CSV table of C-alpha atoms and ligand atoms in Angstrom, one decimal:
chain,number,residue,atom,x,y,z
F,1,MET,CA,27.1,13.7,4.2
F,2,SER,CA,24.0,12.6,1.9
F,3,GLU,CA,22.0,15.6,0.8
F,4,SER,CA,18.6,14.2,2.6
F,5,VAL,CA,20.4,14.0,6.2
F,6,ALA,CA,21.8,17.4,5.4
F,7,ARG,CA,18.3,19.0,5.0
F,8,VAL,CA,16.8,17.2,7.8
F,9,VAL,CA,20.2,18.6,9.8
F,10,ALA,CA,19.5,22.4,8.7
F,11,ALA,CA,15.6,22.3,9.7
F,12,LEU,CA,16.1,20.8,13.3
F,13,ARG,CA,19.0,23.4,14.0
F,14,GLY,CA,16.7,25.8,12.6
F,15,HIS,CA,14.1,25.1,15.4
F,16,GLY,CA,16.9,25.0,18.0
F,17,LEU,CA,17.5,21.2,18.3
F,18,ALA,CA,20.7,19.1,18.4
F,19,ALA,CA,21.0,17.1,15.2
F,20,GLN,CA,22.9,14.0,16.2
F,21,VAL,CA,22.3,11.7,13.2
F,22,VAL,CA,23.1,8.2,13.2
F,23,GLU,CA,23.9,5.9,11.1
F,24,TYR,CA,23.4,2.4,11.3
F,25,PRO,CA,25.1,0.4,8.0
F,26,GLU,CA,22.6,-2.7,9.3
F,27,GLY,CA,19.5,-0.4,8.1
F,28,THR,CA,16.8,1.5,10.2
F,29,ARG,CA,14.2,1.1,7.1
F,30,THR,CA,11.1,0.1,9.5
F,31,ALA,CA,10.7,0.5,13.1
F,32,ALA,CA,11.3,-2.8,13.9
F,33,GLU,CA,14.6,-2.4,12.4
F,34,ALA,CA,15.6,0.5,14.2
F,35,ALA,CA,14.6,-0.3,17.5
F,36,ALA,CA,16.8,-3.1,17.1
F,37,ALA,CA,20.0,-1.0,15.7
F,38,VAL,CA,19.1,1.9,18.6
F,39,GLY,CA,18.6,-0.5,21.4
F,40,CYS,CA,15.1,1.0,22.6
F,41,ASP,CA,11.8,0.2,22.7
F,42,VAL,CA,9.8,0.3,19.5
F,43,ASP,CA,7.5,3.0,20.5
F,44,GLN,CA,10.6,5.0,21.0
F,45,ILE,CA,10.9,5.2,16.8
F,46,VAL,CA,9.0,7.7,15.2
F,47,LYS,CA,7.2,6.3,11.9
F,48,SER,CA,6.2,9.3,9.3
F,49,ILE,CA,3.4,7.7,7.9
F,50,ALA,CA,1.9,9.8,5.1
F,51,PHE,CA,-1.0,9.8,3.5
F,52,ARG,CA,-2.9,11.7,0.2
F,53,GLY,CA,-5.9,14.0,1.1
F,54,GLU,CA,-8.3,12.6,-1.7
F,55,ALA,CA,-9.8,16.3,-1.5
F,56,SER,CA,-6.9,18.7,-1.2
F,57,GLY,CA,-4.6,16.6,-3.1
F,58,ARG,CA,-1.8,17.3,-0.3
F,59,CYS,CA,0.4,15.1,2.0
F,60,LEU,CA,-0.4,14.6,5.3
F,61,LEU,CA,1.9,13.2,8.1
F,62,PHE,CA,0.6,11.2,11.0
F,63,LEU,CA,4.1,10.8,13.1
F,64,THR,CA,2.9,7.7,15.0
F,65,ALA,CA,5.2,5.4,18.0
F,66,GLY,CA,6.9,2.4,16.1
F,67,GLY,CA,4.3,-0.1,17.7
F,68,ASN,CA,1.1,1.7,17.1
F,69,ARG,CA,-0.6,2.1,13.8
F,70,VAL,CA,-3.0,4.8,12.2
F,71,ASP,CA,-6.6,4.4,12.8
F,72,PRO,CA,-7.9,5.7,9.0
F,73,GLN,CA,-11.1,7.0,10.9
F,74,LEU,CA,-9.5,8.7,13.5
F,75,ALA,CA,-6.9,10.5,10.8
F,76,MET,CA,-9.5,11.2,8.4
F,77,GLY,CA,-11.7,12.9,11.0
F,78,LEU,CA,-8.6,14.8,12.1
F,79,ALA,CA,-7.7,15.8,8.2
F,80,GLY,CA,-11.4,16.5,7.3
F,81,GLU,CA,-11.4,15.1,4.2
F,82,PRO,CA,-10.8,11.3,2.9
F,83,LEU,CA,-7.2,9.9,2.9
F,84,ALA,CA,-5.6,7.7,0.1
F,85,LYS,CA,-2.7,5.7,0.7
F,86,ALA,CA,0.6,7.7,-0.6
F,87,ASP,CA,2.7,5.7,-3.0
F,88,ALA,CA,6.3,6.1,-3.2
F,89,ASP,CA,6.3,8.8,-5.9
F,90,PHE,CA,3.8,10.9,-3.9
F,91,VAL,CA,6.0,10.4,-0.8
F,92,ARG,CA,9.3,11.2,-3.1
F,93,VAL,CA,7.8,14.5,-4.2
F,94,GLU,CA,5.9,15.5,-1.3
F,95,THR,CA,8.4,14.9,1.5
F,96,GLY,CA,11.7,14.8,-0.7
F,97,PHE,CA,12.5,11.4,1.1
F,98,ALA,CA,12.3,7.8,-0.1
F,99,ILE,CA,9.7,5.9,2.0
F,100,GLY,CA,11.8,4.4,4.7
F,101,GLY,CA,13.7,7.5,5.6
F,102,VAL,CA,11.1,10.0,5.7
F,103,ALA,CA,11.6,12.5,8.5
F,104,PRO,CA,9.4,14.4,10.3
F,105,VAL,CA,10.9,17.8,9.5
F,106,GLY,CA,12.9,19.0,6.5
F,107,HIS,CA,10.5,18.3,3.5
F,108,ALA,CA,10.2,19.6,0.1
F,109,ARG,CA,6.9,21.2,0.8
F,110,PRO,CA,5.3,22.4,3.8
F,111,ILE,CA,2.9,19.2,5.2
F,112,ARG,CA,0.4,19.4,7.9
F,113,ALA,CA,1.1,16.9,10.5
F,114,TRP,CA,-0.2,15.1,13.9
F,115,GLY,CA,1.7,13.3,16.8
F,116,ASP,CA,0.7,10.4,18.8
F,117,PRO,CA,0.8,11.2,22.8
F,118,ARG,CA,2.2,7.5,23.3
F,119,LEU,CA,5.6,9.4,21.9
F,120,LEU,CA,5.3,11.3,24.9
F,121,ASP,CA,5.8,8.4,27.0
F,122,PHE,CA,9.2,8.9,26.7
F,123,PRO,CA,12.3,11.1,27.5
F,124,ARG,CA,13.5,10.7,24.3
F,125,VAL,CA,12.6,9.2,21.0
F,126,TRP,CA,14.5,8.6,17.3
F,127,ALA,CA,13.2,9.4,14.0
F,128,ALA,CA,14.5,8.7,10.6
F,129,ALA,CA,16.5,11.3,9.2
F,130,GLY,CA,16.2,11.0,5.6
F,131,THR,CA,17.6,7.8,4.8
F,132,PRO,CA,16.9,4.2,5.3
F,133,ARG,CA,19.8,4.3,7.7
F,134,HIS,CA,20.1,7.5,9.5
F,135,VAL,CA,18.2,8.0,12.8
F,136,PHE,CA,18.3,11.2,15.3
F,137,PRO,CA,17.1,11.3,18.6
F,138,ALA,CA,15.0,13.7,20.3
F,139,GLU,CA,12.8,15.0,23.1
F,140,PRO,CA,9.4,14.1,21.7
F,141,ARG,CA,8.0,17.2,22.8
F,142,ALA,CA,10.6,19.4,20.8
F,143,LEU,CA,10.4,17.1,18.2
F,144,LEU,CA,6.3,17.4,17.4
F,145,SER,CA,7.0,21.1,17.6
F,146,ALA,CA,9.6,21.4,15.1
F,147,ALA,CA,7.7,19.0,13.0
F,148,GLY,CA,4.5,21.5,13.2
F,149,ALA,CA,2.6,18.3,14.7
F,150,GLU,CA,-0.4,18.4,16.6
F,151,VAL,CA,-0.9,16.0,19.4
F,152,ALA,CA,-4.3,14.0,18.5
F,153,HIS,CA,-5.4,10.7,19.3
F,154,PHE,CA,-5.0,8.9,15.7
F,155,ALA,CA,-3.2,5.8,16.5
F,156,LEU,CA,-4.1,1.8,17.5
F,157,ARG,CA,-2.1,-0.4,19.2
A,1,5CA,N1,13.1,4.9,9.1
A,1,5CA,C1,11.9,3.9,10.0
A,1,5CA,C2,12.0,4.1,11.6
A,1,5CA,S1,12.1,6.2,11.7
A,1,5CA,C3,10.9,4.5,9.0
A,1,5CA,O1,10.9,5.1,8.3
A,1,5CA,N2,9.7,3.6,9.7
A,1,5CA,S2,8.5,4.2,8.8
A,1,5CA,O2,7.0,3.5,9.4
A,1,5CA,O3,7.9,5.7,9.0
A,1,5CA,O4,8.3,4.1,7.4
A,1,5CA,C4,7.8,2.9,6.9
A,1,5CA,C5,6.4,3.4,6.4
A,1,5CA,O5,6.4,3.8,4.8
A,1,5CA,C6,5.7,2.0,6.3
A,1,5CA,O6,5.2,2.1,7.6
A,1,5CA,C7,4.6,2.2,5.6
A,1,5CA,O7,3.2,2.6,6.0
A,1,5CA,C8,5.3,3.0,4.5
A,1,5CA,N3,5.3,2.3,3.2
A,1,5CA,C9,6.1,1.2,3.0
A,1,5CA,N4,6.1,0.5,1.4
A,1,5CA,C10,5.4,1.8,1.1
A,1,5CA,C11,4.4,1.8,-0.1
A,1,5CA,N5,5.1,0.7,-1.2
A,1,5CA,N6,3.8,2.8,-0.6
A,1,5CA,C12,3.7,3.6,0.5
A,1,5CA,N7,4.2,3.6,1.3
A,1,5CA,C13,4.7,2.9,2.0
């Protein structure tokens, strides 16, 4: 098991969640790819969208339903500071994962997070497990809780 996947599995188990990681060799790099691989609605894929807080310098994570996008104004309102796009190096340092594999849990450093209420419309959702070809299923409320994510309105269709 890759070190990244192992970190996600340990974090999920630490929160009492089953960590049933599935590998799709064809890749789950984007929400569309992950939905096609799993065979689920694209909104059942949890995108972990990272921003850099311009005042705090901290990484902030928006766990977004696959078919939605983050509204920057709403996200800034929640963060309470201007947000900049996170570049690949920043994402790697803060989360410990490469873009396309960023998991909602198991980060290198504690990260403040918010969750898209659209995810709660499903009995289960799928999120990246640390690499661009590993995902795991979870009950959405339990996943957002494990991620320390506050359910909030920041997403646009
Ligand atoms: N494994 C899939 C489904 S779980 C996944 O990780 N999807 S994702 O949406 O969370 O991750 C891809 C996201 O990474 C994109 O939506 C985009 O916001 C971000 N991204 C892609 N390229 C870059 C880049 N060069 N710099 C910063 N962020 C990027």
